[in-house]
Amino acid sequence: MSLSPVQDHVGPRHLVQLYGSDNRSFIKNVSRFLTQALEQEGGALIIATPEHRDAIYRKLWSHRISPFAAEEEHRLVMMDAGKTMAQFMVGGKPDWDRFESVIGGALRRVRTGKATAARHAFGEVVAVLWKAKRFSEAVCLEQYWNRLLQSSGFSLFCGYPVDVFSTDFHGDAMDAVLCAHSHLLPTNDKLESVLHHAMDEVLGSLGAMIRERYVEQEPSQPSRLPPGEGLVRWLRTNLPEDADEILRLARRHFHDSQQLVSRN
């Protein structure tokens, strides 16, 4: 079982995935990430909202991982995202000393079955901040995480409630979030195909020509993005007059495909 990174990375991985109204791919990837550590006698830290905690626990059970047994062995430490955030915020902003004490302390409590086993963490406080439109605080927290990861030996998975079809995926705050991570996982494996479909509808034969141009330019793109997310950003930047309509249609095709999967 493996996750597909955007690029090879030396040192602790700091992964991120964006999700909109449908978070199934996100929950699946988070659970796989945590299972990678737990099934090999490693350890895991989960800082999650109650909704995602329950969904992750169900997925762990489906992978034949007992989260309760792992907690008893101290190989799994579970924390509530909202309550944890309150412990290290000072004046509405993350405080490094408190963050290191609370989060660093939690990381140090996680045990492994053998010294060489992996240790993975899932952190959702940034998602709580982002949803509240506290973008600068979320970016600051990512920087604190990177500082902590360098000395902890952990790899981290973050998630953001960001709809890639919306303008929320295009802005300075989002750029800062992407730059703070070593890997961006694809939002969904259907994203690229629904974008191609929508481009053909709006642009006709020009759509294929533009996709070829994008592929030629992609190596020079500064962001380490999967093909679908990279194409969304390219459209917003290079075809702003058509991007809204293309992404509106792509969103509709995406939702239609998800409903078809649900019915089957």
mmCIF file of N, CA, C and O in Angstrom, residues 29-112:
data_model
loop_
_atom_site.group_PDB
_atom_site.id
_atom_site.type_symbol
_atom_site.label_atom_id
_atom_site.label_comp_id
_atom_site.label_asym_id
_atom_site.label_seq_id
_atom_site.Cartn_x
_atom_site.Cartn_y
_atom_site.Cartn_z
ATOM 1 N N ASN A 29 -6.636 8.300 1.863
ATOM 2 C CA ASN A 29 -5.186 8.520 1.848
ATOM 3 C C ASN A 29 -4.620 8.737 3.254
ATOM 4 O O ASN A 29 -3.527 8.258 3.569
ATOM 5 N N VAL A 30 -5.336 9.483 4.085
ATOM 6 C CA VAL A 30 -4.889 9.664 5.472
ATOM 7 C C VAL A 30 -4.787 8.312 6.163
ATOM 8 O O VAL A 30 -3.798 8.005 6.852
ATOM 9 N N SER A 31 -5.801 7.473 5.987
ATOM 10 C CA SER A 31 -5.824 6.168 6.636
ATOM 11 C C SER A 31 -4.696 5.281 6.130
ATOM 12 O O SER A 31 -4.064 4.551 6.904
ATOM 13 N N ARG A 32 -4.428 5.329 4.841
ATOM 14 C CA ARG A 32 -3.311 4.559 4.292
ATOM 15 C C ARG A 32 -1.986 5.029 4.880
ATOM 16 O O ARG A 32 -1.111 4.220 5.213
ATOM 17 N N PHE A 33 -1.835 6.330 4.983
ATOM 18 C CA PHE A 33 -0.614 6.918 5.530
ATOM 19 C C PHE A 33 -0.382 6.440 6.966
ATOM 20 O O PHE A 33 0.736 6.045 7.337
ATOM 21 N N LEU A 34 -1.423 6.462 7.777
ATOM 22 C CA LEU A 34 -1.308 6.017 9.162
ATOM 23 C C LEU A 34 -1.090 4.500 9.246
ATOM 24 O O LEU A 34 -0.298 4.014 10.061
ATOM 25 N N THR A 35 -1.768 3.759 8.373
ATOM 26 C CA THR A 35 -1.620 2.306 8.350
ATOM 27 C C THR A 35 -0.198 1.904 7.989
ATOM 28 O O THR A 35 0.325 0.908 8.516
ATOM 29 N N GLN A 36 0.435 2.656 7.081
ATOM 30 C CA GLN A 36 1.812 2.356 6.693
ATOM 31 C C GLN A 36 2.716 2.255 7.916
ATOM 32 O O GLN A 36 3.612 1.408 7.975
ATOM 33 N N ALA A 37 2.509 3.131 8.882
ATOM 34 C CA ALA A 37 3.326 3.107 10.090
ATOM 35 C C ALA A 37 2.853 2.023 11.047
ATOM 36 O O ALA A 37 3.656 1.211 11.537
ATOM 37 N N LEU A 38 1.565 1.959 11.319
ATOM 38 C CA LEU A 38 1.047 1.068 12.363
ATOM 39 C C LEU A 38 1.194 -0.408 12.024
ATOM 40 O O LEU A 38 1.456 -1.232 12.901
ATOM 41 N N GLU A 39 1.043 -0.769 10.743
ATOM 42 C CA GLU A 39 1.127 -2.187 10.411
ATOM 43 C C GLU A 39 2.563 -2.710 10.427
ATOM 44 O O GLU A 39 2.787 -3.913 10.375
ATOM 45 N N GLN A 40 3.545 -1.794 10.500
ATOM 46 C CA GLN A 40 4.950 -2.190 10.558
ATOM 47 C C GLN A 40 5.550 -1.913 11.945
ATOM 48 O O GLN A 40 6.740 -1.631 12.064
ATOM 49 N N GLU A 41 4.693 -1.958 12.963
ATOM 50 C CA GLU A 41 5.099 -1.742 14.359
ATOM 51 C C GLU A 41 5.551 -0.314 14.625
ATOM 52 O O GLU A 41 6.261 -0.048 15.595
ATOM 53 N N GLY A 42 5.138 0.608 13.758
ATOM 54 C CA GLY A 42 5.462 2.006 13.970
ATOM 55 C C GLY A 42 4.432 2.680 14.847
ATOM 56 O O GLY A 42 3.574 2.039 15.458
ATOM 57 N N GLY A 43 4.516 4.020 14.915
ATOM 58 C CA GLY A 43 3.610 4.783 15.749
ATOM 59 C C GLY A 43 2.924 5.881 14.972
ATOM 60 O O GLY A 43 3.364 6.263 13.878
ATOM 61 N N ALA A 44 1.833 6.411 15.531
ATOM 62 C CA ALA A 44 1.057 7.442 14.849
ATOM 63 C C ALA A 44 0.464 8.426 15.846
ATOM 64 O O ALA A 44 0.046 8.042 16.942
ATOM 65 N N LEU A 45 0.445 9.671 15.442
ATOM 66 C CA LEU A 45 -0.240 10.734 16.174
ATOM 67 C C LEU A 45 -1.358 11.254 15.285
ATOM 68 O O LEU A 45 -1.126 11.578 14.113
ATOM 69 N N ILE A 46 -2.567 11.336 15.822
ATOM 70 C CA ILE A 46 -3.718 11.854 15.078
ATOM 71 C C ILE A 46 -4.283 13.045 15.830
ATOM 72 O O ILE A 46 -4.678 12.926 16.992
ATOM 73 N N ILE A 47 -4.305 14.197 15.158
ATOM 74 C CA ILE A 47 -4.923 15.407 15.721
ATOM 75 C C ILE A 47 -6.057 15.776 14.768
ATOM 76 O O ILE A 47 -5.833 16.392 13.725
ATOM 77 N N ALA A 48 -7.272 15.373 15.102
ATOM 78 C CA ALA A 48 -8.360 15.414 14.135
ATOM 79 C C ALA A 48 -9.630 15.994 14.720
ATOM 80 O O ALA A 48 -9.812 16.057 15.936
ATOM 81 N N THR A 49 -10.528 16.404 13.827
ATOM 82 C CA THR A 49 -11.882 16.767 14.236
ATOM 83 C C THR A 49 -12.642 15.481 14.541
ATOM 84 O O THR A 49 -12.283 14.405 14.045
ATOM 85 N N PRO A 50 -13.694 15.537 15.359
ATOM 86 C CA PRO A 50 -14.456 14.317 15.678
ATOM 87 C C PRO A 50 -14.968 13.595 14.432
ATOM 88 O O PRO A 50 -14.920 12.362 14.360
ATOM 89 N N GLU A 51 -15.438 14.355 13.434
ATOM 90 C CA GLU A 51 -15.961 13.733 12.209
ATOM 91 C C GLU A 51 -14.890 12.913 11.500
ATOM 92 O O GLU A 51 -15.110 11.753 11.124
ATOM 93 N N HIS A 52 -13.723 13.498 11.334
ATOM 94 C CA HIS A 52 -12.660 12.789 10.616
ATOM 95 C C HIS A 52 -12.025 11.699 11.475
ATOM 96 O O HIS A 52 -11.580 10.683 10.954
ATOM 97 N N ARG A 53 -12.001 11.916 12.777
ATOM 98 C CA ARG A 53 -11.475 10.875 13.662
ATOM 99 C C ARG A 53 -12.264 9.581 13.492
ATOM 100 O O ARG A 53 -11.691 8.496 13.335
ATOM 101 N N ASP A 54 -13.586 9.689 13.521
ATOM 102 C CA ASP A 54 -14.428 8.492 13.412
ATOM 103 C C ASP A 54 -14.255 7.828 12.049
ATOM 104 O O ASP A 54 -14.203 6.594 11.941
ATOM 105 N N ALA A 55 -14.162 8.647 10.983
ATOM 106 C CA ALA A 55 -13.993 8.094 9.638
ATOM 107 C C ALA A 55 -12.643 7.387 9.510
ATOM 108 O O ALA A 55 -12.545 6.313 8.901
ATOM 109 N N ILE A 56 -11.598 7.973 10.097
ATOM 110 C CA ILE A 56 -10.265 7.364 10.052
ATOM 111 C C ILE A 56 -10.248 6.062 10.843
ATOM 112 O O ILE A 56 -9.677 5.054 10.391
ATOM 113 N N TYR A 57 -10.893 6.050 11.998
ATOM 114 C CA TYR A 57 -10.947 4.813 12.801
ATOM 115 C C TYR A 57 -11.628 3.688 12.012
ATOM 116 O O TYR A 57 -11.188 2.527 12.040
ATOM 117 N N ARG A 58 -12.719 4.015 11.325
ATOM 118 C CA ARG A 58 -13.405 2.984 10.535
ATOM 119 C C ARG A 58 -12.495 2.430 9.447
ATOM 120 O O ARG A 58 -12.470 1.219 9.187
ATOM 121 N N LYS A 59 -11.720 3.316 8.806
ATOM 122 C CA LYS A 59 -10.796 2.871 7.758
ATOM 123 C C LYS A 59 -9.671 2.028 8.339
ATOM 124 O O LYS A 59 -9.240 1.041 7.724
ATOM 125 N N LEU A 60 -9.168 2.405 9.507
ATOM 126 C CA LEU A 60 -8.119 1.599 10.135
ATOM 127 C C LEU A 60 -8.629 0.192 10.425
ATOM 128 O O LEU A 60 -7.917 -0.799 10.198
ATOM 129 N N TRP A 61 -9.862 0.102 10.913
ATOM 130 C CA TRP A 61 -10.445 -1.216 11.161
ATOM 131 C C TRP A 61 -10.524 -2.015 9.864
ATOM 132 O O TRP A 61 -10.277 -3.229 9.858
ATOM 133 N N SER A 62 -10.857 -1.340 8.756
ATOM 134 C CA SER A 62 -10.958 -2.048 7.471
ATOM 135 C C SER A 62 -9.600 -2.558 7.004
ATOM 136 O O SER A 62 -9.527 -3.503 6.209
ATOM 137 N N HIS A 63 -8.519 -1.931 7.487
ATOM 138 C CA HIS A 63 -7.156 -2.398 7.186
ATOM 139 C C HIS A 63 -6.643 -3.371 8.250
ATOM 140 O O HIS A 63 -5.456 -3.678 8.288
ATOM 141 N N ARG A 64 -7.570 -3.839 9.122
ATOM 142 C CA ARG A 64 -7.244 -4.795 10.184
ATOM 143 C C ARG A 64 -6.265 -4.202 11.199
ATOM 144 O O ARG A 64 -5.426 -4.905 11.761
ATOM 145 N N ILE A 65 -6.397 -2.904 11.417
ATOM 146 C CA ILE A 65 -5.650 -2.216 12.461
ATOM 147 C C ILE A 65 -6.642 -1.848 13.564
ATOM 148 O O ILE A 65 -7.645 -1.180 13.299
ATOM 149 N N SER A 66 -6.386 -2.294 14.792
ATOM 150 C CA SER A 66 -7.238 -1.915 15.914
ATOM 151 C C SER A 66 -6.697 -0.629 16.530
ATOM 152 O O SER A 66 -5.653 -0.657 17.189
ATOM 153 N N PRO A 67 -7.366 0.520 16.330
ATOM 154 C CA PRO A 67 -6.865 1.760 16.925
ATOM 155 C C PRO A 67 -6.849 1.714 18.447
ATOM 156 O O PRO A 67 -5.986 2.321 19.081
ATOM 157 N N PHE A 68 -7.804 0.976 19.045
ATOM 158 C CA PHE A 68 -7.859 0.903 20.506
ATOM 159 C C PHE A 68 -6.677 0.108 21.067
ATOM 160 O O PHE A 68 -6.084 0.490 22.079
ATOM 161 N N ALA A 69 -6.321 -0.972 20.395
ATOM 162 C CA ALA A 69 -5.150 -1.744 20.832
ATOM 163 C C ALA A 69 -3.885 -0.913 20.666
ATOM 164 O O ALA A 69 -3.004 -0.928 21.534
ATOM 165 N N ALA A 70 -3.794 -0.164 19.544
ATOM 166 C CA ALA A 70 -2.619 0.682 19.308
ATOM 167 C C ALA A 70 -2.525 1.780 20.362
ATOM 168 O O ALA A 70 -1.421 2.133 20.807
ATOM 169 N N GLU A 71 -3.672 2.311 20.805
ATOM 170 C CA GLU A 71 -3.659 3.326 21.858
ATOM 171 C C GLU A 71 -3.186 2.732 23.183
ATOM 172 O O GLU A 71 -2.426 3.376 23.924
ATOM 173 N N GLU A 72 -3.630 1.517 23.489
ATOM 174 C CA GLU A 72 -3.194 0.877 24.726
ATOM 175 C C GLU A 72 -1.691 0.630 24.745
ATOM 176 O O GLU A 72 -1.052 0.689 25.794
ATOM 177 N N GLU A 73 -1.132 0.376 23.556
ATOM 178 C CA GLU A 73 0.311 0.156 23.443
ATOM 179 C C GLU A 73 1.082 1.470 23.325
ATOM 180 O O GLU A 73 2.300 1.466 23.190
ATOM 181 N N HIS A 74 0.350 2.584 23.314
ATOM 182 C CA HIS A 74 0.932 3.918 23.151
ATOM 183 C C HIS A 74 1.603 4.091 21.791
ATOM 184 O O HIS A 74 2.440 4.987 21.617
ATOM 185 N N ARG A 75 1.223 3.244 20.830
ATOM 186 C CA ARG A 75 1.697 3.432 19.454
ATOM 187 C C ARG A 75 0.778 4.369 18.678
ATOM 188 O O ARG A 75 1.111 4.776 17.572
ATOM 189 N N LEU A 76 -0.349 4.686 19.256
ATOM 190 C CA LEU A 76 -1.278 5.652 18.663
ATOM 191 C C LEU A 76 -1.705 6.641 19.737
ATOM 192 O O LEU A 76 -2.181 6.236 20.802
ATOM 193 N N VAL A 77 -1.523 7.908 19.460
ATOM 194 C CA VAL A 77 -1.974 8.987 20.349
ATOM 195 C C VAL A 77 -3.014 9.798 19.582
ATOM 196 O O VAL A 77 -2.744 10.275 18.466
ATOM 197 N N MET A 78 -4.192 9.931 20.153
ATOM 198 C CA MET A 78 -5.293 10.661 19.520
ATOM 199 C C MET A 78 -5.558 11.963 20.268
ATOM 200 O O MET A 78 -5.626 11.965 21.500
ATOM 201 N N MET A 79 -5.686 13.068 19.530
ATOM 202 C CA MET A 79 -5.977 14.370 20.123
ATOM 203 C C MET A 79 -7.063 15.069 19.314
ATOM 204 O O MET A 79 -7.157 14.895 18.092
ATOM 205 N N ASP A 80 -7.878 15.860 19.981
ATOM 206 C CA ASP A 80 -8.930 16.638 19.326
ATOM 207 C C ASP A 80 -8.334 17.918 18.751
ATOM 208 O O ASP A 80 -7.605 18.651 19.446
ATOM 209 N N ALA A 81 -8.632 18.210 17.501
ATOM 210 C CA ALA A 81 -8.009 19.352 16.825
ATOM 211 C C ALA A 81 -8.352 20.680 17.499
ATOM 212 O O ALA A 81 -7.478 21.523 17.725
ATOM 213 N N GLY A 82 -9.628 20.893 17.795
ATOM 214 C CA GLY A 82 -10.033 22.166 18.389
ATOM 215 C C GLY A 82 -9.454 22.387 19.770
ATOM 216 O O GLY A 82 -8.943 23.468 20.086
ATOM 217 N N LYS A 83 -9.508 21.366 20.616
ATOM 218 C CA LYS A 83 -8.980 21.485 21.973
ATOM 219 C C LYS A 83 -7.463 21.638 21.958
ATOM 220 O O LYS A 83 -6.893 22.374 22.771
ATOM 221 N N THR A 84 -6.810 20.941 21.050
ATOM 222 C CA THR A 84 -5.352 21.040 20.954
ATOM 223 C C THR A 84 -4.937 22.438 20.517
ATOM 224 O O THR A 84 -3.992 23.016 21.065
ATOM 225 N N MET A 85 -5.649 22.999 19.549
ATOM 226 C CA MET A 85 -5.330 24.340 19.069
ATOM 227 C C MET A 85 -5.398 25.360 20.204
ATOM 228 O O MET A 85 -4.531 26.241 20.320
ATOM 229 N N ALA A 86 -6.391 25.234 21.058
ATOM 230 C CA ALA A 86 -6.568 26.189 22.158
ATOM 231 C C ALA A 86 -5.387 26.187 23.119
ATOM 232 O O ALA A 86 -5.132 27.189 23.798
ATOM 233 N N GLN A 87 -4.631 25.090 23.154
ATOM 234 C CA GLN A 87 -3.534 24.983 24.102
ATOM 235 C C GLN A 87 -2.280 25.732 23.664
ATOM 236 O O GLN A 87 -1.422 26.015 24.504
ATOM 237 N N PHE A 88 -2.150 26.043 22.364
ATOM 238 C CA PHE A 88 -0.916 26.725 21.941
ATOM 239 C C PHE A 88 -1.158 28.066 21.243
ATOM 240 O O PHE A 88 -0.240 28.653 20.683
ATOM 241 N N MET A 89 -2.383 28.572 21.289
ATOM 242 C CA MET A 89 -2.662 29.887 20.712
ATOM 243 C C MET A 89 -2.537 30.948 21.797
ATOM 244 O O MET A 89 -3.062 30.788 22.909
ATOM 245 N N VAL A 90 -1.858 32.029 21.472
ATOM 246 C CA VAL A 90 -1.710 33.166 22.383
ATOM 247 C C VAL A 90 -2.107 34.424 21.618
ATOM 248 O O VAL A 90 -1.507 34.749 20.587
ATOM 249 N N GLY A 91 -3.112 35.131 22.120
ATOM 250 C CA GLY A 91 -3.573 36.324 21.415
ATOM 251 C C GLY A 91 -4.077 36.027 20.022
ATOM 252 O O GLY A 91 -3.964 36.861 19.125
ATOM 253 N N GLY A 92 -4.634 34.837 19.827
ATOM 254 C CA GLY A 92 -5.175 34.454 18.526
ATOM 255 C C GLY A 92 -4.152 33.946 17.543
ATOM 256 O O GLY A 92 -4.500 33.657 16.389
ATOM 257 N N LYS A 93 -2.895 33.808 17.946
ATOM 258 C CA LYS A 93 -1.839 33.354 17.046
ATOM 259 C C LYS A 93 -1.088 32.175 17.655
ATOM 260 O O LYS A 93 -0.988 32.058 18.880
ATOM 261 N N PRO A 94 -0.544 31.296 16.790
ATOM 262 C CA PRO A 94 0.237 30.174 17.332
ATOM 263 C C PRO A 94 1.488 30.675 18.040
ATOM 264 O O PRO A 94 2.160 31.591 17.562
ATOM 265 N N ASP A 95 1.790 30.099 19.174
ATOM 266 C CA ASP A 95 2.989 30.446 19.946
ATOM 267 C C ASP A 95 3.953 29.261 19.873
ATOM 268 O O ASP A 95 3.576 28.129 20.208
ATOM 269 N N TRP A 96 5.182 29.517 19.443
ATOM 270 C CA TRP A 96 6.123 28.431 19.218
ATOM 271 C C TRP A 96 6.400 27.620 20.483
ATOM 272 O O TRP A 96 6.384 26.390 20.453
ATOM 273 N N ASP A 97 6.670 28.297 21.601
ATOM 274 C CA ASP A 97 7.016 27.574 22.820
ATOM 275 C C ASP A 97 5.877 26.650 23.256
ATOM 276 O O ASP A 97 6.111 25.496 23.647
ATOM 277 N N ARG A 98 4.640 27.155 23.181
ATOM 278 C CA ARG A 98 3.502 26.318 23.559
ATOM 279 C C ARG A 98 3.278 25.213 22.530
ATOM 280 O O ARG A 98 2.936 24.079 22.887
ATOM 281 N N PHE A 99 3.474 25.530 21.255
ATOM 282 C CA PHE A 99 3.322 24.523 20.210
ATOM 283 C C PHE A 99 4.317 23.384 20.413
ATOM 284 O O PHE A 99 3.955 22.205 20.357
ATOM 285 N N GLU A 100 5.563 23.733 20.677
ATOM 286 C CA GLU A 100 6.589 22.704 20.878
ATOM 287 C C GLU A 100 6.272 21.865 22.105
ATOM 288 O O GLU A 100 6.458 20.645 22.105
ATOM 289 N N SER A 101 5.768 22.507 23.146
ATOM 290 C CA SER A 101 5.434 21.774 24.364
ATOM 291 C C SER A 101 4.264 20.820 24.136
ATOM 292 O O SER A 101 4.324 19.643 24.529
ATOM 293 N N VAL A 102 3.198 21.312 23.478
ATOM 294 C CA VAL A 102 1.986 20.509 23.294
ATOM 295 C C VAL A 102 2.191 19.449 22.208
ATOM 296 O O VAL A 102 1.974 18.248 22.429
ATOM 297 N N ILE A 103 2.594 19.898 21.003
ATOM 298 C CA ILE A 103 2.720 18.966 19.875
ATOM 299 C C ILE A 103 3.999 18.145 19.994
ATOM 300 O O ILE A 103 3.995 16.928 19.780
ATOM 301 N N GLY A 104 5.093 18.812 20.339
ATOM 302 C CA GLY A 104 6.331 18.070 20.535
ATOM 303 C C GLY A 104 6.185 17.040 21.639
ATOM 304 O O GLY A 104 6.680 15.909 21.536
ATOM 305 N N GLY A 105 5.480 17.414 22.716
ATOM 306 C CA GLY A 105 5.238 16.479 23.802
ATOM 307 C C GLY A 105 4.419 15.281 23.344
ATOM 308 O O GLY A 105 4.688 14.143 23.739
ATOM 309 N N ALA A 106 3.420 15.534 22.506
ATOM 310 C CA ALA A 106 2.597 14.437 21.991
ATOM 311 C C ALA A 106 3.424 13.509 21.107
ATOM 312 O O ALA A 106 3.294 12.276 21.191
ATOM 313 N N LEU A 107 4.262 14.084 20.265
ATOM 314 C CA LEU A 107 5.121 13.263 19.412
ATOM 315 C C LEU A 107 6.041 12.378 20.246
ATOM 316 O O LEU A 107 6.269 11.209 19.912
ATOM 317 N N ARG A 108 6.529 12.929 21.335
ATOM 318 C CA ARG A 108 7.451 12.164 22.182
ATOM 319 C C ARG A 108 6.737 11.044 22.941
ATOM 320 O O ARG A 108 7.390 10.094 23.386
ATOM 321 N N ARG A 109 5.424 11.152 23.080
ATOM 322 C CA ARG A 109 4.672 10.094 23.774
ATOM 323 C C ARG A 109 4.397 8.885 22.885
ATOM 324 O O ARG A 109 4.043 7.813 23.379
ATOM 325 N N VAL A 110 4.539 9.081 21.575
ATOM 326 C CA VAL A 110 4.248 7.989 20.638
ATOM 327 C C VAL A 110 5.391 6.972 20.655
ATOM 328 O O VAL A 110 6.547 7.320 20.409
ATOM 329 N N ARG A 111 5.052 5.728 20.929
ATOM 330 C CA ARG A 111 6.046 4.661 20.971
ATOM 331 C C ARG A 111 5.983 3.837 19.685
ATOM 332 O O ARG A 111 5.006 3.885 18.935
ATOM 333 N N THR A 112 7.035 3.076 19.444
ATOM 334 C CA THR A 112 7.057 2.147 18.314
ATOM 335 C C THR A 112 7.444 0.760 18.818
ATOM 336 O O THR A 112 8.075 0.617 19.867
#
